[in-house]
Coordinates of C-alpha atoms in Angstrom, one line a residue:
X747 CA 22.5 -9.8 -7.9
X748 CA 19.5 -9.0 -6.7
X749 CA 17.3 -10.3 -9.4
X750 CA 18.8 -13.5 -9.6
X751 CA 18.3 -14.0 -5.7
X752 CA 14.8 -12.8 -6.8
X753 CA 14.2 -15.2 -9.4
X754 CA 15.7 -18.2 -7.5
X755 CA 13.6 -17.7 -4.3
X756 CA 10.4 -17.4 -6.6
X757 CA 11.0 -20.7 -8.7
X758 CA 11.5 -22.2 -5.4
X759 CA 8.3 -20.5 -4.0
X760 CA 6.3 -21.9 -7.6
X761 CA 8.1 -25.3 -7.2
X762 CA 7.1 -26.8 -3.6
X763 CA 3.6 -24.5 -3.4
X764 CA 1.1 -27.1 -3.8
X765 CA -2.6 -26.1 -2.8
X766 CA -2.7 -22.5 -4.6
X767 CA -1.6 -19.0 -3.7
X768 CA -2.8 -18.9 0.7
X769 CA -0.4 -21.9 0.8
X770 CA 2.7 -19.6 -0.5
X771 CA 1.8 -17.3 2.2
X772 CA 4.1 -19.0 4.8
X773 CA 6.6 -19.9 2.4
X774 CA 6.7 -15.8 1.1
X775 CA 6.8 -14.8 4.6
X776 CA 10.1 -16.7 5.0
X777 CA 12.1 -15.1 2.1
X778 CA 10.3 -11.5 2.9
X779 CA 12.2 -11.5 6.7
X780 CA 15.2 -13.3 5.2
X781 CA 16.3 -10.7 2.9
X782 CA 14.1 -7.7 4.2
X783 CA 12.3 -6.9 1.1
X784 CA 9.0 -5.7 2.9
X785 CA 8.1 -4.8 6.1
X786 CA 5.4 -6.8 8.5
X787 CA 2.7 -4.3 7.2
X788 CA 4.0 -3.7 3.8
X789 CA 3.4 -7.5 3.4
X790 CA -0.3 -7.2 4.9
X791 CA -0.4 -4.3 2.7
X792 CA 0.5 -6.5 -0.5
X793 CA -1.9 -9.2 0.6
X794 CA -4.4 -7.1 0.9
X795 CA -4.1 -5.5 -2.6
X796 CA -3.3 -8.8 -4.6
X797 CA -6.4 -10.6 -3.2
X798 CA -8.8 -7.8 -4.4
X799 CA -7.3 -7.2 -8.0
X800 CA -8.2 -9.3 -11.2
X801 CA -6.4 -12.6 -11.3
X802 CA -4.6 -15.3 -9.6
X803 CA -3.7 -14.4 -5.9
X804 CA 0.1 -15.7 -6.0
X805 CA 0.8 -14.0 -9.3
X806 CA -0.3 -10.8 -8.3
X807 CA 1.2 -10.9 -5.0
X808 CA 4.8 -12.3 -6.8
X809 CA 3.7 -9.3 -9.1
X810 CA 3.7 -6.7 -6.6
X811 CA 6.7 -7.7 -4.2
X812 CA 8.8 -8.2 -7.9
X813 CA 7.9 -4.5 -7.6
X814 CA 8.8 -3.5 -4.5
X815 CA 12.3 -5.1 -4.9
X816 CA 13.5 -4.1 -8.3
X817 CA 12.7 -0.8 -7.4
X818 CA 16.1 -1.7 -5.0
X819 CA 18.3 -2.4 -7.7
X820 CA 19.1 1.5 -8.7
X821 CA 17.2 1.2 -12.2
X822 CA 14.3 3.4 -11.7
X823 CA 10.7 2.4 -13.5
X824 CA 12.5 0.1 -15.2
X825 CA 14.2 -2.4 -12.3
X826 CA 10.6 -2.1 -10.7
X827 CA 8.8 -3.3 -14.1
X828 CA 12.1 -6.4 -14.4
X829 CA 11.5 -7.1 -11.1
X830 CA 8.1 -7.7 -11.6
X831 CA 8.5 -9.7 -14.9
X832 CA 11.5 -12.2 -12.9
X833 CA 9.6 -12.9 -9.6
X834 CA 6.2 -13.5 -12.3
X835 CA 7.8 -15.8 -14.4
X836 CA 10.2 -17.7 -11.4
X837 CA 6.7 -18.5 -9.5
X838 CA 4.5 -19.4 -12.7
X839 CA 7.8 -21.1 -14.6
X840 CA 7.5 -24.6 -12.8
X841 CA 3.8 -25.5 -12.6
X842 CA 4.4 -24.7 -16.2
X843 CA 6.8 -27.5 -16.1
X844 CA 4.7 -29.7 -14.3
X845 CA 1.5 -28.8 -16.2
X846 CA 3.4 -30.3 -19.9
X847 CA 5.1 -33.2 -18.2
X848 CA 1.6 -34.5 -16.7
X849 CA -0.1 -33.9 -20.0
X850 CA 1.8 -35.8 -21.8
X851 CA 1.8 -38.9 -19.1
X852 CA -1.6 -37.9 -18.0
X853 CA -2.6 -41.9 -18.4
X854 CA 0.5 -43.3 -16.0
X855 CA -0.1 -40.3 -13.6
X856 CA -3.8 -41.3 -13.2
X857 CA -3.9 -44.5 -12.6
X858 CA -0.1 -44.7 -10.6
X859 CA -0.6 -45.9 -6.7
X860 CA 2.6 -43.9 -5.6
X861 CA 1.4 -40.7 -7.5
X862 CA -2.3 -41.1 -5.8
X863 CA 0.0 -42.2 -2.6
X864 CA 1.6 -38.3 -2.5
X865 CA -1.6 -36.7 -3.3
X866 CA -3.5 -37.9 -0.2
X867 CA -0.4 -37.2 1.6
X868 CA 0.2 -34.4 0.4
X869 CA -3.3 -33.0 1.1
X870 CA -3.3 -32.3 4.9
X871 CA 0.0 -30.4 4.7
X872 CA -1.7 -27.8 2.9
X873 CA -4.1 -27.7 4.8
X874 CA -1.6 -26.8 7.3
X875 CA -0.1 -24.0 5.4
X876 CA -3.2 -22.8 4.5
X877 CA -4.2 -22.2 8.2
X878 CA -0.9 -21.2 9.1
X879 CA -1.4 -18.4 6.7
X880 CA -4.5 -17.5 8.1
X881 CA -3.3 -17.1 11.4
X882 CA -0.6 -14.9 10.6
X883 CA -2.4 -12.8 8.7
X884 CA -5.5 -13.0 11.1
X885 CA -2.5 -12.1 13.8
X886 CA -1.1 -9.2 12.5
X887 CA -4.1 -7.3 11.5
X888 CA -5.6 -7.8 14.9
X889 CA -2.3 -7.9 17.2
X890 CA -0.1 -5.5 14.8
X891 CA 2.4 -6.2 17.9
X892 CA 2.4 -9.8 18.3
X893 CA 5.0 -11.8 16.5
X894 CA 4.2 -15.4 16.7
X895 CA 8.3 -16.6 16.3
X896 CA 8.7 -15.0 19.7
X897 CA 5.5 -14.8 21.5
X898 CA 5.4 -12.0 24.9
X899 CA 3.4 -10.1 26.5
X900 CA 4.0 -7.1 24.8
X901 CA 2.8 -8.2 21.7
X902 CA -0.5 -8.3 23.2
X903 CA -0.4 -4.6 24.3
X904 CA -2.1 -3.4 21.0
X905 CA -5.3 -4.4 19.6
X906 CA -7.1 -3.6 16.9
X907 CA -10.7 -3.6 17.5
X908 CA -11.9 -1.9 14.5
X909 CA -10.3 -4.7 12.6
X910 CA -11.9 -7.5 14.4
X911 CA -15.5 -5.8 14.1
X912 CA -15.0 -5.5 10.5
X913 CA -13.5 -9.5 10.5
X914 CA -17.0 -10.5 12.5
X915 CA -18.9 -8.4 9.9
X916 CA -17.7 -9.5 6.9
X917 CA -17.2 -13.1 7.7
X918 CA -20.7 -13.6 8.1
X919 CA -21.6 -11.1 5.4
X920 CA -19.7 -13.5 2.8
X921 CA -22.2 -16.3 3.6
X922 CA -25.4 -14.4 3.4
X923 CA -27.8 -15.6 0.3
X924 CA -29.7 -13.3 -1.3
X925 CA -32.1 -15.2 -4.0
X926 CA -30.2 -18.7 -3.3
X927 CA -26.8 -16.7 -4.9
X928 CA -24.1 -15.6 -1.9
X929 CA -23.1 -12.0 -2.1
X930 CA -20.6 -11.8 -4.9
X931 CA -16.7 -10.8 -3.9
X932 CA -16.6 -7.9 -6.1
X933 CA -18.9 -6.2 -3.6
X934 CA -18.2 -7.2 -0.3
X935 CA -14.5 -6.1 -1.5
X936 CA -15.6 -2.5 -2.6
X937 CA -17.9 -2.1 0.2
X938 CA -14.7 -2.6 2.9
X939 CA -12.6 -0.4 0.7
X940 CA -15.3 2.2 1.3
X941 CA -15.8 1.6 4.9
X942 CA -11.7 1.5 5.0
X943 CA -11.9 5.3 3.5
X944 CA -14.1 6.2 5.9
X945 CA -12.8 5.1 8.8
X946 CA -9.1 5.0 8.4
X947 CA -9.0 8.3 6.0
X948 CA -11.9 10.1 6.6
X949 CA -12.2 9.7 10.8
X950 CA -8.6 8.6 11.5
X951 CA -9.5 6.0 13.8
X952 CA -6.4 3.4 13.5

């Protein structure tokens, strides 16, 4: 069944994610292709909409896919709100877990050599993951084409300038300072969902 696959994949997603929601991304991509939930650009799409809506990235993108693939299951509203509620709870349900089993041997954990052992090695992998994410993302909104499993030459055929202006605009937008105080996210992220109106909507440039 469809939500038990759901759930599974999710608690799996929650369970070996260390390093917060970017370092899901590769791990989400996987189960995504496997099973064919969401398309290349309905993921992007997702992404996109999770990062600039109130709370915790991974939630809200588990939110939305939990969506997407309840609405599958032949229940209407409802198997779209389920599925949400499954593939929430699967990806929040074992640093839950975690969270009351450290609490309550907080003292061991802290001053164990083999726990502080897996933390530092644990560290640089996701930092991996967490570039890996970026350069898949970074890849398919400037080379829609390009699919980094099976890199040609036609995946190179398409390129998205207006994307990459907007990238070397906001990049070093984000780090402006403006009375000591960066600009805050809330704004940078309304002010590209206006120019995003304007030139994907309004003009039609894509």
């Amino acid at each position: 069944m469809i939500y038990l696959t759901l759930f599974w994949e999710y608690f799996k997603i929650g369970l070996f994610t260390i390093g917060g929601g970017y370092a899901m991304l590769p791990l989400v991509t996987q189960i995504v292709e496997k099973y064919g939930w969401l398309t290349d650009a309905e993921l992007l799409n997702f992404i996109g909409i999770a990062e600039s809506t109130p709370g915790p990235f991974a939630i809200n993108l588990a939110t939305f896919i939990g969506i997407k693939v309840g609405a599958t299951a032949g229940l209407g509203v409802f198997g779209s709100i389920l599925g949400a509620v499954i593939a929430t709870f699967a990806v929040v349900l074992p640093s839950l877990v975690i969270i009351i089993v450290v609490t309550k041997l907080f003292d061991k954990f802290r001053t164990s050599k083999y726990v502080q052992g897996v933390l530092y090695g644990i560290k640089p992998v996701v930092v991996g993951l967490i570039l890996s994410a970026l350069l898949t993302v970074g890849c398919q909104v400037i080379l829609p084409q390009l699919k980094l499993k099976a890199i040609d030459k036609s995946g190179f055929a398409e390129f998205d300038w207006i994307s990459l202006i907007l990238v070397a605009v906001f990049v070093p937008l984000s780090q402006i300072k403006i009375k000591k105080k960066k600009l805050h996210p809330i704004i940078l992220i309304v002010f590209s969902a206006v120019l995003g109106i304007i030139i994907f909507g309004v003009f039609n440039l894509s």
